[in-house]
Amino acid sequence: MSDIVTRFAPSPTGFLHVGGIRTALFAYLVARQADGQFILRLEDTDQKREVEGSAEHLVASLKALGLTYDQGPDIGGPHAPYKQSQRLETYHAWALRLVEAGRAYADPYSPEELGSLREEARAAKKPFLYRDHRPENPPVWDGKLPLRFRSDPKAYDWHDEVMGDLHTGPEVVDDFILIKSDGYPTYNFAHIVDDAEMGVTHVIRGQEFLSSTPNYLNLYDAYGLDRPVFATMPHIMNEQGNKKLSKRDGAKDVLDYIADGYLPETLVSFIATMGWNDGTEQEVFTMTELVQKFSLERVQRSGARFDEKRLLWMNGQFIRELSLDDLASRVEDFWPDSAASAEPDYKRKVLALVQDRLKTLKDLPTLSNYFFEEPSVDTTLITDNKQLKKLDIAEAKMLLEQAAQALESSEWTPEAIQETLNHLLETTGQKPGILFSLVRIATTWAPFSPQLNDTLTLLGRDRTLMRLKNATDSLT
Ligand code: GLU
C-alpha cells in the first residue's frame, strides 16, 4: 500500500450528477493506481441544505458504479467517523488551537452591522474585506458567536494538476468563518481539518472551490500543514458547450441511467472520457484500463461536454462486448411481460439475436416482443416505408404469398432459409431492400429486427407462415 490518499467528499444535498461522479471517479482512479486509499466523507455541516435520503443515495450510486471506498461512513476506518456532523469536537479542538495562537477571533457583528460595513465599502468603491474590520477587543469565543480566521494576507504561487501554475496576490486573502454560530464548522474549515487528520494527499474537487484556494493556503500555513496536491475539475458543459450542464440539459441521476438500461461500465467510461483522454484515439475504456492509464495531467482545463448521443453509442458498444451469460443476468428485469412464461433456453436464443442491436437494456421489449406474442399488425410500417411504399398493394400481397410458398417447403436452418430467400429474389426480380424488408415487417411488425433468416429460424415455420398469411389478409 502506498501513502496516496484521496477522498470524495460530497454534501448530502441531492442526487449524484455526472459532475460529482466524475470527481469521485478520478479520486478513485488516483488512489487505485497507486495502491492507495480512497475515502468517502460526508460533508453534512450545512443542515439547511441537507436533503433527506441523499446520503444513502450517494452511497448507492458509488456502489452501482463500482467505486468502492476503503474508508467511509458506513464501513468505518482508522479516522472514523466519516460524517462531519459527528466530528464537531475535532473541529472545536482545532479551532481552539487557532484561538490560543491569536489566529482566530469571535465575530461580534450582527448581520445588520455587517450589511452597513459592506455598504460603506461599496460607497467608497473599495472591495469589502472582513480583515479591515477586525474588532479591537473581540469578545471571548463562547461557541455562540461565529469564529473567524485571522488571516495573514500574502501572495501565493501554487500548482494545480489540472489548472497548471497559479498565482494570486494578497488582496484575495481574507478572514473567513471557521465555526458558525450554530456550532457547525464551515466547509472552508472542516475540509482542511479532515484532510489533515485523514492524511489526504490529493484534493480533487470541482472548480467552484478554486477562488477560495488562497484562503485555504493561508490556513494550511497557519497550522504549519503541508499542502496536498490540488486537482481542480472544470465544469461539465451542456452539449452545445455554452453553459454549465444542468438537469434541464437532460443530465440525470446516475441511478436513473442504470434504471434506464445503461451499464455501469458505460457510465464509468463515458464519464472518465468527458475531458480526459489517454493521448490516443481510444474512446472506450474499461475500469482496469482506466486504473492503468488515467492521469490528472491529461484532464483538460476547459469544460468537457456532455453528449448524450455518445453515451448511447458507447452503451451499445459495451452491451455487444458482454458474454451472453453476463447479458442474460443483467436483463432479467428488462424482458417484456410476454416473455414471462418463455423457456430460458428460448429466451437465450432471442437475446443472442438481439444483443448487437440493443443500445440500452430498455430496448429489449421492443426488439424481442414479437418472439413471445403475436405482434399487432400495423400496415403503416409498410405503406409509410420509404422503399415499400413504391409497391402497390396487389404487388405486396403477391410477394408475401410467394414468400410463404417458398418458405413452406424450405428446410428450416438459417442457411437454408437464406438460400430460399435468395432464390426468391431471382424468381421475383425484386431487390433485397424490398423483398426482405417486406417479409421482415410482415413477420415481426417491429421497426427493427435482427437478420431475417435468423429471425425466421427462431420464430419457426408455423409462426412465420401464419404471420405472412395474416399480413397478406391485412393489406387492403
Ligand atoms: N462538500 C463539497 C461539495 O460537495 C466537497 C468539496 C471537496 O471535495 O472538497 O461540493
Short mmCIF file of C-alpha atoms and ligand atoms in Angstrom, two decimals:
data_model
loop_
_atom_site.label_atom_id
_atom_site.label_comp_id
_atom_site.label_asym_id
_atom_site.label_seq_id
_atom_site.Cartn_x
_atom_site.Cartn_y
_atom_site.Cartn_z
CA MET A 1 0.00 0.00 0.00
CA SER A 2 1.31 3.48 -0.83
CA ASP A 3 0.60 6.60 1.19
CA ILE A 4 -1.57 8.14 -1.52
CA VAL A 5 -4.94 9.02 -0.05
CA THR A 6 -7.79 10.61 -1.98
CA ARG A 7 -11.30 11.35 -0.92
CA PHE A 8 -14.70 12.05 -2.34
CA ALA A 9 -16.42 14.49 -0.03
CA PRO A 10 -19.96 15.14 -1.19
CA SER A 11 -22.53 17.12 0.71
CA PRO A 12 -25.77 15.18 1.02
CA THR A 13 -27.80 17.86 -0.70
CA GLY A 14 -29.30 15.95 -3.59
CA PHE A 15 -28.66 13.33 -6.18
CA LEU A 16 -25.26 12.50 -7.59
CA HIS A 17 -24.96 14.08 -11.01
CA VAL A 18 -22.34 13.31 -13.62
CA GLY A 19 -20.01 16.11 -12.47
CA GLY A 20 -19.98 14.72 -8.95
CA ILE A 21 -19.42 11.22 -10.20
CA ARG A 22 -16.53 12.37 -12.35
CA THR A 23 -14.81 13.88 -9.32
CA ALA A 24 -15.41 10.67 -7.39
CA LEU A 25 -14.17 8.53 -10.26
CA PHE A 26 -10.95 10.47 -10.73
CA ALA A 27 -10.24 10.41 -7.00
CA TYR A 28 -10.91 6.66 -7.04
CA LEU A 29 -8.58 6.09 -10.00
CA VAL A 30 -5.73 8.09 -8.48
CA ALA A 31 -5.97 6.02 -5.30
CA ARG A 32 -6.32 2.66 -7.07
CA GLN A 33 -3.45 3.16 -9.49
CA ALA A 34 -1.13 3.97 -6.60
CA ASP A 35 -2.48 1.18 -4.43
CA GLY A 36 -3.55 3.90 -2.01
CA GLN A 37 -6.70 4.63 -0.06
CA PHE A 38 -9.96 6.11 -1.30
CA ILE A 39 -12.16 7.70 1.35
CA LEU A 40 -15.81 8.66 1.28
CA ARG A 41 -16.52 11.54 3.63
CA LEU A 42 -19.94 13.08 4.05
CA GLU A 43 -19.82 16.84 4.42
CA ASP A 44 -23.12 17.43 6.15
CA THR A 45 -22.45 20.63 8.04
CA ASP A 46 -24.99 22.73 6.24
CA GLN A 47 -28.12 21.42 7.87
CA LYS A 48 -30.43 23.75 5.96
CA ARG A 49 -29.33 22.34 2.61
CA GLU A 50 -29.45 18.71 3.60
CA VAL A 51 -31.83 16.53 1.60
CA GLU A 52 -33.34 13.53 3.33
CA GLY A 53 -32.15 10.23 1.91
CA SER A 54 -29.39 11.71 -0.22
CA ALA A 55 -26.55 10.22 1.84
CA GLU A 56 -27.91 6.71 1.17
CA HIS A 57 -28.39 7.67 -2.43
CA LEU A 58 -24.77 8.80 -2.79
CA VAL A 59 -23.54 5.55 -1.33
CA ALA A 60 -25.80 3.53 -3.62
CA SER A 61 -24.59 5.48 -6.66
CA LEU A 62 -20.91 4.90 -5.88
CA LYS A 63 -21.57 1.22 -5.30
CA ALA A 64 -23.56 0.89 -8.51
CA LEU A 65 -20.57 2.18 -10.47
CA GLY A 66 -18.09 0.00 -8.61
CA LEU A 67 -16.34 2.94 -6.95
CA THR A 68 -15.56 1.07 -3.77
CA TYR A 69 -14.06 3.10 -0.99
CA ASP A 70 -11.70 1.86 1.69
CA GLN A 71 -12.96 4.10 4.45
CA GLY A 72 -16.36 5.70 4.80
CA PRO A 73 -19.37 6.42 6.98
CA ASP A 74 -20.95 3.01 6.56
CA ILE A 75 -17.77 0.94 6.82
CA GLY A 76 -15.65 2.93 9.26
CA GLY A 77 -11.88 3.13 9.12
CA PRO A 78 -8.90 4.44 11.07
CA HIS A 79 -10.20 8.02 11.06
CA ALA A 80 -13.87 7.38 11.80
CA PRO A 81 -16.34 8.95 11.95
CA TYR A 82 -16.53 9.98 8.27
CA LYS A 83 -19.54 12.18 8.67
CA GLN A 84 -18.70 15.76 9.53
CA SER A 85 -21.71 16.30 11.78
CA GLN A 86 -20.22 13.60 14.03
CA ARG A 87 -16.82 15.30 14.21
CA LEU A 88 -17.77 18.58 15.87
CA GLU A 89 -15.41 18.04 18.80
CA THR A 90 -12.49 17.63 16.46
CA TYR A 91 -13.23 20.94 14.73
CA HIS A 92 -13.67 22.61 18.07
CA ALA A 93 -10.27 21.39 19.25
CA TRP A 94 -8.58 22.54 16.05
CA ALA A 95 -10.35 25.90 16.32
CA LEU A 96 -9.09 26.39 19.87
CA ARG A 97 -5.53 25.96 18.66
CA LEU A 98 -6.02 28.99 16.41
CA VAL A 99 -7.74 30.98 19.16
CA GLU A 100 -4.82 30.30 21.51
CA ALA A 101 -2.34 31.32 18.85
CA GLY A 102 -4.21 34.58 18.28
CA ARG A 103 -5.23 33.44 14.78
CA ALA A 104 -8.98 33.36 15.27
CA TYR A 105 -11.50 35.69 16.87
CA ALA A 106 -15.12 35.75 17.82
CA ASP A 107 -17.01 37.80 15.28
CA PRO A 108 -19.13 40.32 17.19
CA TYR A 109 -21.02 41.80 14.26
CA SER A 110 -24.72 41.33 13.70
CA PRO A 111 -25.88 40.75 10.13
CA GLU A 112 -27.18 44.36 10.09
CA GLU A 113 -23.82 45.75 11.18
CA LEU A 114 -22.04 43.71 8.52
CA GLY A 115 -24.55 44.95 5.99
CA SER A 116 -23.75 48.58 6.71
CA LEU A 117 -19.98 47.92 6.65
CA ARG A 118 -20.43 46.41 3.19
CA GLU A 119 -22.49 49.38 2.16
CA GLU A 120 -19.74 51.78 3.28
CA ALA A 121 -17.16 49.87 1.22
CA ARG A 122 -19.42 49.97 -1.82
CA ALA A 123 -19.96 53.74 -1.42
CA ALA A 124 -16.18 54.23 -1.16
CA LYS A 125 -15.75 51.96 -4.23
CA LYS A 126 -13.47 49.71 -2.24
CA PRO A 127 -13.68 45.91 -2.08
CA PHE A 128 -15.19 44.76 1.15
CA LEU A 129 -12.79 42.77 3.32
CA TYR A 130 -13.56 41.39 6.76
CA ARG A 131 -9.99 41.88 7.80
CA ASP A 132 -10.43 45.66 7.50
CA HIS A 133 -12.94 45.48 10.34
CA ARG A 134 -11.33 43.24 12.89
CA PRO A 135 -12.73 44.17 16.33
CA GLU A 136 -10.14 45.74 18.60
CA ASN A 137 -11.25 43.87 21.67
CA PRO A 138 -13.08 40.81 20.41
CA PRO A 139 -15.32 39.09 22.93
CA VAL A 140 -14.22 35.75 24.34
CA TRP A 141 -15.36 33.00 21.98
CA ASP A 142 -18.15 31.17 23.79
CA GLY A 143 -19.20 28.97 20.92
CA LYS A 144 -22.30 31.08 20.28
CA LEU A 145 -20.68 33.74 18.14
CA PRO A 146 -19.16 32.79 14.81
CA LEU A 147 -15.42 32.19 14.95
CA ARG A 148 -13.43 33.92 12.24
CA PHE A 149 -9.93 33.15 10.99
CA ARG A 150 -7.40 35.94 11.40
CA SER A 151 -5.67 35.70 8.03
CA ASP A 152 -2.14 36.69 7.18
CA PRO A 153 -2.53 38.08 3.66
CA LYS A 154 0.21 37.23 1.21
CA ALA A 155 0.75 36.35 -2.41
CA TYR A 156 0.61 32.69 -3.40
CA ASP A 157 2.04 30.56 -6.15
CA TRP A 158 0.81 27.05 -6.40
CA HIS A 159 0.43 24.27 -8.85
CA ASP A 160 -2.82 22.62 -9.74
CA GLU A 161 -2.51 19.30 -11.58
CA VAL A 162 -5.26 20.30 -13.98
CA MET A 163 -5.24 24.09 -13.99
CA GLY A 164 -1.46 24.45 -14.08
CA ASP A 165 0.64 27.08 -12.26
CA LEU A 166 -1.48 29.65 -10.49
CA HIS A 167 -0.71 32.92 -8.78
CA THR A 168 -2.76 35.25 -6.61
CA GLY A 169 -1.96 38.45 -4.76
CA PRO A 170 -2.56 39.16 -1.05
CA GLU A 171 -5.77 41.06 -1.79
CA VAL A 172 -7.76 37.85 -2.22
CA VAL A 173 -6.91 36.52 1.23
CA ASP A 174 -9.43 37.47 3.87
CA ASP A 175 -10.73 36.48 7.29
CA PHE A 176 -13.31 33.74 6.83
CA ILE A 177 -15.64 31.95 9.20
CA LEU A 178 -14.34 28.76 10.74
CA ILE A 179 -17.24 27.88 13.03
CA LYS A 180 -20.74 29.19 12.54
CA SER A 181 -22.99 30.43 15.33
CA ASP A 182 -24.83 27.07 15.26
CA GLY A 183 -21.60 25.35 16.33
CA TYR A 184 -21.04 23.70 12.93
CA PRO A 185 -17.84 24.32 11.01
CA THR A 186 -17.86 25.83 7.54
CA TYR A 187 -16.76 23.74 4.59
CA ASN A 188 -13.73 26.03 4.30
CA PHE A 189 -12.53 24.99 7.72
CA ALA A 190 -13.80 21.44 8.15
CA HIS A 191 -12.36 20.04 4.96
CA ILE A 192 -8.87 21.21 5.86
CA VAL A 193 -9.07 19.70 9.33
CA ASP A 194 -10.39 16.42 7.93
CA ASP A 195 -7.97 16.22 5.05
CA ALA A 196 -5.12 16.74 7.52
CA GLU A 197 -6.43 14.19 10.03
CA MET A 198 -7.19 11.64 7.35
CA GLY A 199 -3.83 12.02 5.64
CA VAL A 200 -5.36 13.10 2.33
CA THR A 201 -2.59 13.65 -0.21
CA HIS A 202 -4.67 14.66 -3.25
CA VAL A 203 -7.56 17.10 -3.12
CA ILE A 204 -9.62 16.53 -6.26
CA ARG A 205 -12.70 18.71 -6.43
CA GLY A 206 -14.86 20.98 -8.53
CA GLN A 207 -14.00 24.34 -9.98
CA GLU A 208 -16.23 26.24 -7.56
CA PHE A 209 -13.53 25.99 -4.88
CA LEU A 210 -10.69 27.40 -6.93
CA SER A 211 -11.21 31.04 -5.97
CA SER A 212 -11.10 30.19 -2.26
CA THR A 213 -7.87 28.24 -2.52
CA PRO A 214 -5.62 31.17 -1.44
CA ASN A 215 -7.62 31.32 1.79
CA TYR A 216 -7.11 27.60 2.26
CA LEU A 217 -3.39 28.01 1.66
CA ASN A 218 -3.36 30.66 4.34
CA LEU A 219 -4.98 28.26 6.77
CA TYR A 220 -2.52 25.48 5.91
CA ASP A 221 0.23 27.97 6.70
CA ALA A 222 -1.36 28.96 9.99
CA TYR A 223 -1.32 25.32 11.11
CA GLY A 224 2.06 24.61 9.55
CA LEU A 225 0.49 21.89 7.41
CA ASP A 226 1.94 20.58 4.16
CA ARG A 227 -0.24 21.36 1.18
CA PRO A 228 -1.87 18.45 -0.55
CA VAL A 229 -1.73 18.05 -4.31
CA PHE A 230 -4.59 20.04 -5.82
CA ALA A 231 -6.54 18.99 -8.88
CA THR A 232 -9.47 21.14 -9.90
CA MET A 233 -12.10 19.69 -12.19
CA PRO A 234 -13.54 22.07 -14.75
CA HIS A 235 -17.30 22.27 -15.11
CA ILE A 236 -19.08 19.86 -17.37
CA MET A 237 -20.84 21.82 -20.10
CA ASN A 238 -24.08 21.12 -21.94
CA GLU A 239 -23.99 19.53 -25.37
CA GLN A 240 -23.60 22.87 -27.14
CA GLY A 241 -20.72 23.74 -24.83
CA ASN A 242 -22.16 27.14 -24.00
CA LYS A 243 -23.22 26.68 -20.39
CA LYS A 244 -22.76 24.54 -17.34
CA LEU A 245 -24.61 21.26 -17.55
CA SER A 246 -27.87 21.29 -15.62
CA LYS A 247 -30.79 18.98 -15.08
CA ARG A 248 -32.56 20.85 -17.84
CA ASP A 249 -29.98 19.59 -20.33
CA GLY A 250 -31.16 16.11 -19.52
CA ALA A 251 -28.38 15.25 -17.08
CA LYS A 252 -29.87 12.62 -14.86
CA ASP A 253 -29.00 10.96 -11.66
CA VAL A 254 -26.61 8.06 -12.33
CA LEU A 255 -29.03 5.61 -10.76
CA ASP A 256 -31.67 6.75 -13.25
CA TYR A 257 -29.30 5.98 -16.11
CA ILE A 258 -28.85 2.49 -14.73
CA ALA A 259 -32.61 2.03 -14.36
CA ASP A 260 -32.87 3.16 -17.98
CA GLY A 261 -30.67 0.30 -19.11
CA TYR A 262 -27.23 1.88 -19.18
CA LEU A 263 -24.42 -0.35 -17.96
CA PRO A 264 -22.27 0.85 -15.06
CA GLU A 265 -19.22 0.18 -17.26
CA THR A 266 -20.57 2.56 -19.86
CA LEU A 267 -21.17 5.31 -17.35
CA VAL A 268 -17.66 4.91 -15.97
CA SER A 269 -16.05 5.02 -19.40
CA PHE A 270 -18.26 7.87 -20.59
CA ILE A 271 -17.69 9.99 -17.50
CA ALA A 272 -13.94 9.35 -17.50
CA THR A 273 -13.65 10.46 -21.10
CA MET A 274 -15.50 13.70 -20.56
CA GLY A 275 -12.47 15.95 -20.57
CA TRP A 276 -9.85 13.22 -20.34
CA ASN A 277 -8.14 11.00 -22.90
CA ASP A 278 -5.00 8.91 -22.83
CA GLY A 279 -3.40 10.73 -25.74
CA THR A 280 -4.53 8.16 -28.30
CA GLU A 281 -7.74 7.82 -30.30
CA GLN A 282 -9.16 5.28 -27.86
CA GLU A 283 -12.67 6.28 -26.81
CA VAL A 284 -13.92 3.40 -24.71
CA PHE A 285 -12.12 2.24 -21.57
CA THR A 286 -12.72 -0.48 -19.06
CA MET A 287 -12.15 0.28 -15.40
CA THR A 288 -8.96 -1.79 -15.47
CA GLU A 289 -7.64 0.28 -18.37
CA LEU A 290 -8.59 3.50 -16.61
CA VAL A 291 -6.73 2.47 -13.48
CA GLN A 292 -3.67 1.85 -15.63
CA LYS A 293 -3.89 4.85 -17.90
CA PHE A 294 -5.56 7.68 -16.04
CA SER A 295 -3.56 10.73 -15.14
CA LEU A 296 -4.68 14.07 -13.73
CA GLU A 297 -2.29 15.95 -16.01
CA ARG A 298 -4.28 14.82 -19.01
CA VAL A 299 -7.57 16.21 -17.71
CA GLN A 300 -8.50 19.13 -19.95
CA ARG A 301 -8.70 22.58 -18.47
CA SER A 302 -11.68 23.70 -20.46
CA GLY A 303 -15.16 22.41 -19.78
CA ALA A 304 -15.91 18.99 -21.19
CA ARG A 305 -19.20 18.49 -22.99
CA PHE A 306 -21.96 16.16 -22.02
CA ASP A 307 -23.01 14.39 -25.20
CA GLU A 308 -25.86 12.02 -24.59
CA LYS A 309 -25.67 10.57 -28.12
CA ARG A 310 -22.13 9.49 -27.40
CA LEU A 311 -23.33 7.89 -24.17
CA LEU A 312 -25.93 5.90 -26.07
CA TRP A 313 -23.40 4.81 -28.69
CA MET A 314 -20.94 3.77 -26.02
CA ASN A 315 -23.59 1.75 -24.20
CA GLY A 316 -24.26 -0.22 -27.37
CA GLN A 317 -20.52 -0.93 -27.60
CA PHE A 318 -20.38 -2.26 -24.07
CA ILE A 319 -23.53 -4.36 -24.46
CA ARG A 320 -22.07 -6.00 -27.56
CA GLU A 321 -18.93 -6.97 -25.67
CA LEU A 322 -20.79 -8.79 -22.88
CA SER A 323 -20.83 -12.55 -22.86
CA LEU A 324 -24.29 -13.97 -23.35
CA ASP A 325 -24.37 -15.22 -19.76
CA ASP A 326 -23.44 -11.84 -18.44
CA LEU A 327 -26.00 -10.08 -20.60
CA ALA A 328 -28.68 -12.59 -19.60
CA SER A 329 -28.11 -11.90 -15.93
CA ARG A 330 -28.37 -8.16 -16.47
CA VAL A 331 -31.57 -8.11 -18.50
CA GLU A 332 -33.66 -10.10 -16.04
CA ASP A 333 -35.75 -7.03 -15.18
CA PHE A 334 -35.99 -5.78 -18.74
CA TRP A 335 -37.82 -8.61 -20.53
CA PRO A 336 -41.27 -7.80 -21.87
CA ASP A 337 -44.20 -9.23 -19.87
CA SER A 338 -44.90 -11.52 -22.80
CA ALA A 339 -41.66 -13.38 -22.04
CA ALA A 340 -42.75 -14.31 -18.52
CA SER A 341 -43.54 -17.93 -19.26
CA ALA A 342 -40.97 -18.48 -22.03
CA GLU A 343 -38.36 -21.23 -21.69
CA PRO A 344 -34.95 -19.97 -20.51
CA ASP A 345 -33.27 -21.58 -23.48
CA TYR A 346 -35.57 -19.85 -25.94
CA LYS A 347 -35.01 -16.51 -24.20
CA ARG A 348 -31.27 -17.02 -24.51
CA LYS A 349 -31.60 -17.56 -28.22
CA VAL A 350 -33.67 -14.40 -28.55
CA LEU A 351 -31.11 -12.49 -26.54
CA ALA A 352 -28.25 -13.74 -28.68
CA LEU A 353 -30.10 -12.49 -31.75
CA VAL A 354 -30.89 -9.02 -30.48
CA GLN A 355 -27.69 -8.36 -28.49
CA ASP A 356 -25.97 -6.34 -31.21
CA ARG A 357 -28.97 -4.11 -31.64
CA LEU A 358 -29.51 -3.18 -28.01
CA LYS A 359 -28.46 0.39 -27.33
CA THR A 360 -29.84 0.22 -23.81
CA LEU A 361 -31.24 -2.76 -21.94
CA LYS A 362 -34.56 -0.96 -22.07
CA ASP A 363 -34.69 -1.59 -25.82
CA LEU A 364 -35.22 -5.28 -25.12
CA PRO A 365 -39.05 -5.34 -25.15
CA THR A 366 -39.33 -3.52 -28.50
CA LEU A 367 -36.66 -5.71 -30.01
CA SER A 368 -37.94 -9.00 -28.70
CA ASN A 369 -41.64 -8.82 -28.01
CA TYR A 370 -42.65 -10.44 -31.31
CA PHE A 371 -40.74 -13.57 -30.34
CA PHE A 372 -43.10 -14.11 -27.45
CA GLU A 373 -46.52 -12.94 -28.57
CA GLU A 374 -48.33 -12.16 -31.78
CA PRO A 375 -47.40 -8.62 -32.73
CA SER A 376 -50.22 -6.30 -33.61
CA VAL A 377 -50.37 -5.66 -37.30
CA ASP A 378 -49.50 -2.12 -38.27
CA THR A 379 -49.73 -1.80 -42.04
CA THR A 380 -48.39 1.76 -41.93
CA LEU A 381 -44.97 0.17 -41.38
CA ILE A 382 -45.35 -0.99 -44.98
CA THR A 383 -47.34 1.84 -46.51
CA ASP A 384 -45.11 4.54 -44.93
CA ASN A 385 -41.84 2.73 -45.56
CA LYS A 386 -39.56 4.65 -47.94
CA GLN A 387 -38.87 1.59 -50.08
CA LEU A 388 -42.07 -0.35 -49.68
CA LYS A 389 -44.50 2.41 -50.43
CA LYS A 390 -43.38 2.14 -54.06
CA LEU A 391 -45.12 -1.24 -54.23
CA ASP A 392 -48.82 -1.27 -54.87
CA ILE A 393 -50.94 -3.37 -52.55
CA ALA A 394 -51.53 -6.14 -55.05
CA GLU A 395 -47.81 -6.48 -55.67
CA ALA A 396 -47.06 -6.56 -51.98
CA LYS A 397 -49.68 -9.25 -51.38
CA MET A 398 -48.31 -11.26 -54.24
CA LEU A 399 -44.76 -11.08 -52.90
CA LEU A 400 -45.92 -12.18 -49.46
CA GLU A 401 -47.74 -15.15 -50.95
CA GLN A 402 -44.70 -16.15 -52.97
CA ALA A 403 -42.52 -15.88 -49.89
CA ALA A 404 -44.92 -18.06 -47.91
CA GLN A 405 -44.95 -20.65 -50.66
CA ALA A 406 -41.18 -20.79 -50.91
CA LEU A 407 -40.69 -20.94 -47.17
CA GLU A 408 -43.31 -23.64 -46.74
CA SER A 409 -41.07 -26.13 -48.48
CA SER A 410 -37.72 -24.77 -47.29
CA GLU A 411 -35.55 -26.53 -44.82
CA TRP A 412 -35.56 -24.65 -41.52
CA THR A 413 -32.00 -23.59 -40.78
CA PRO A 414 -30.58 -20.09 -41.13
CA GLU A 415 -28.52 -21.15 -44.15
CA ALA A 416 -31.39 -22.91 -45.92
CA ILE A 417 -33.75 -20.03 -45.27
CA GLN A 418 -31.20 -17.61 -46.66
CA GLU A 419 -30.90 -19.73 -49.76
CA THR A 420 -34.65 -19.86 -50.19
CA LEU A 421 -34.88 -16.10 -49.84
CA ASN A 422 -32.03 -15.53 -52.29
CA HIS A 423 -33.71 -17.79 -54.78
CA LEU A 424 -36.89 -15.82 -54.33
CA LEU A 425 -35.05 -12.63 -55.22
CA GLU A 426 -34.21 -14.19 -58.55
CA THR A 427 -37.66 -15.53 -59.33
CA THR A 428 -39.42 -12.29 -58.35
CA GLY A 429 -36.77 -9.95 -59.77
CA GLN A 430 -37.02 -7.85 -56.57
CA LYS A 431 -34.27 -6.10 -54.67
CA PRO A 432 -33.39 -7.30 -51.15
CA GLY A 433 -34.32 -3.83 -49.86
CA ILE A 434 -37.89 -4.50 -50.94
CA LEU A 435 -38.45 -8.21 -50.59
CA PHE A 436 -36.56 -8.80 -47.37
CA SER A 437 -37.97 -5.66 -45.72
CA LEU A 438 -41.45 -6.70 -46.62
CA VAL A 439 -41.05 -10.21 -45.19
CA ARG A 440 -39.26 -8.84 -42.15
CA ILE A 441 -42.03 -6.39 -41.33
CA ALA A 442 -44.79 -8.89 -42.08
CA THR A 443 -43.30 -11.39 -39.64
CA THR A 444 -42.31 -9.02 -36.83
CA TRP A 445 -44.24 -5.74 -37.18
CA ALA A 446 -41.28 -4.14 -35.46
CA PRO A 447 -39.31 -1.12 -36.63
CA PHE A 448 -36.01 -3.05 -36.27
CA SER A 449 -35.16 -6.69 -36.07
CA PRO A 450 -32.13 -8.93 -36.42
CA GLN A 451 -31.09 -10.64 -39.65
CA LEU A 452 -34.15 -12.00 -41.38
CA ASN A 453 -33.01 -15.61 -41.74
CA ASP A 454 -32.06 -15.78 -38.03
CA THR A 455 -35.33 -14.21 -37.00
CA LEU A 456 -37.39 -16.65 -39.05
CA THR A 457 -35.37 -19.61 -37.83
CA LEU A 458 -36.19 -18.77 -34.26
CA LEU A 459 -39.84 -17.90 -34.94
CA GLY A 460 -40.29 -21.32 -36.53
CA ARG A 461 -42.03 -22.27 -39.72
CA ASP A 462 -45.59 -22.32 -38.41
CA ARG A 463 -45.48 -18.88 -36.91
CA THR A 464 -43.71 -17.48 -39.96
CA LEU A 465 -46.31 -18.84 -42.35
CA MET A 466 -49.17 -17.75 -40.16
CA ARG A 467 -47.84 -14.21 -39.88
CA LEU A 468 -47.24 -13.98 -43.61
CA LYS A 469 -50.82 -15.03 -44.21
CA ASN A 470 -52.15 -12.54 -41.66
CA ALA A 471 -50.17 -9.80 -43.29
CA THR A 472 -51.47 -10.69 -46.72
CA ASP A 473 -55.03 -10.63 -45.40
CA SER A 474 -54.50 -7.31 -43.65
CA LEU A 475 -53.27 -5.47 -46.71
CA THR A 476 -56.26 -3.98 -48.46
N1 GLU B 1 -18.56 19.10 0.13
C1 GLU B 1 -18.04 19.69 -1.06
C2 GLU B 1 -19.08 19.55 -2.16
O1 GLU B 1 -19.96 18.73 -2.04
C3 GLU B 1 -16.83 18.91 -1.48
C4 GLU B 1 -15.69 19.68 -1.97
C5 GLU B 1 -14.40 18.89 -1.78
O2 GLU B 1 -14.28 17.83 -2.36
O3 GLU B 1 -13.56 19.33 -1.01
O4 GLU B 1 -19.04 20.23 -3.14
#
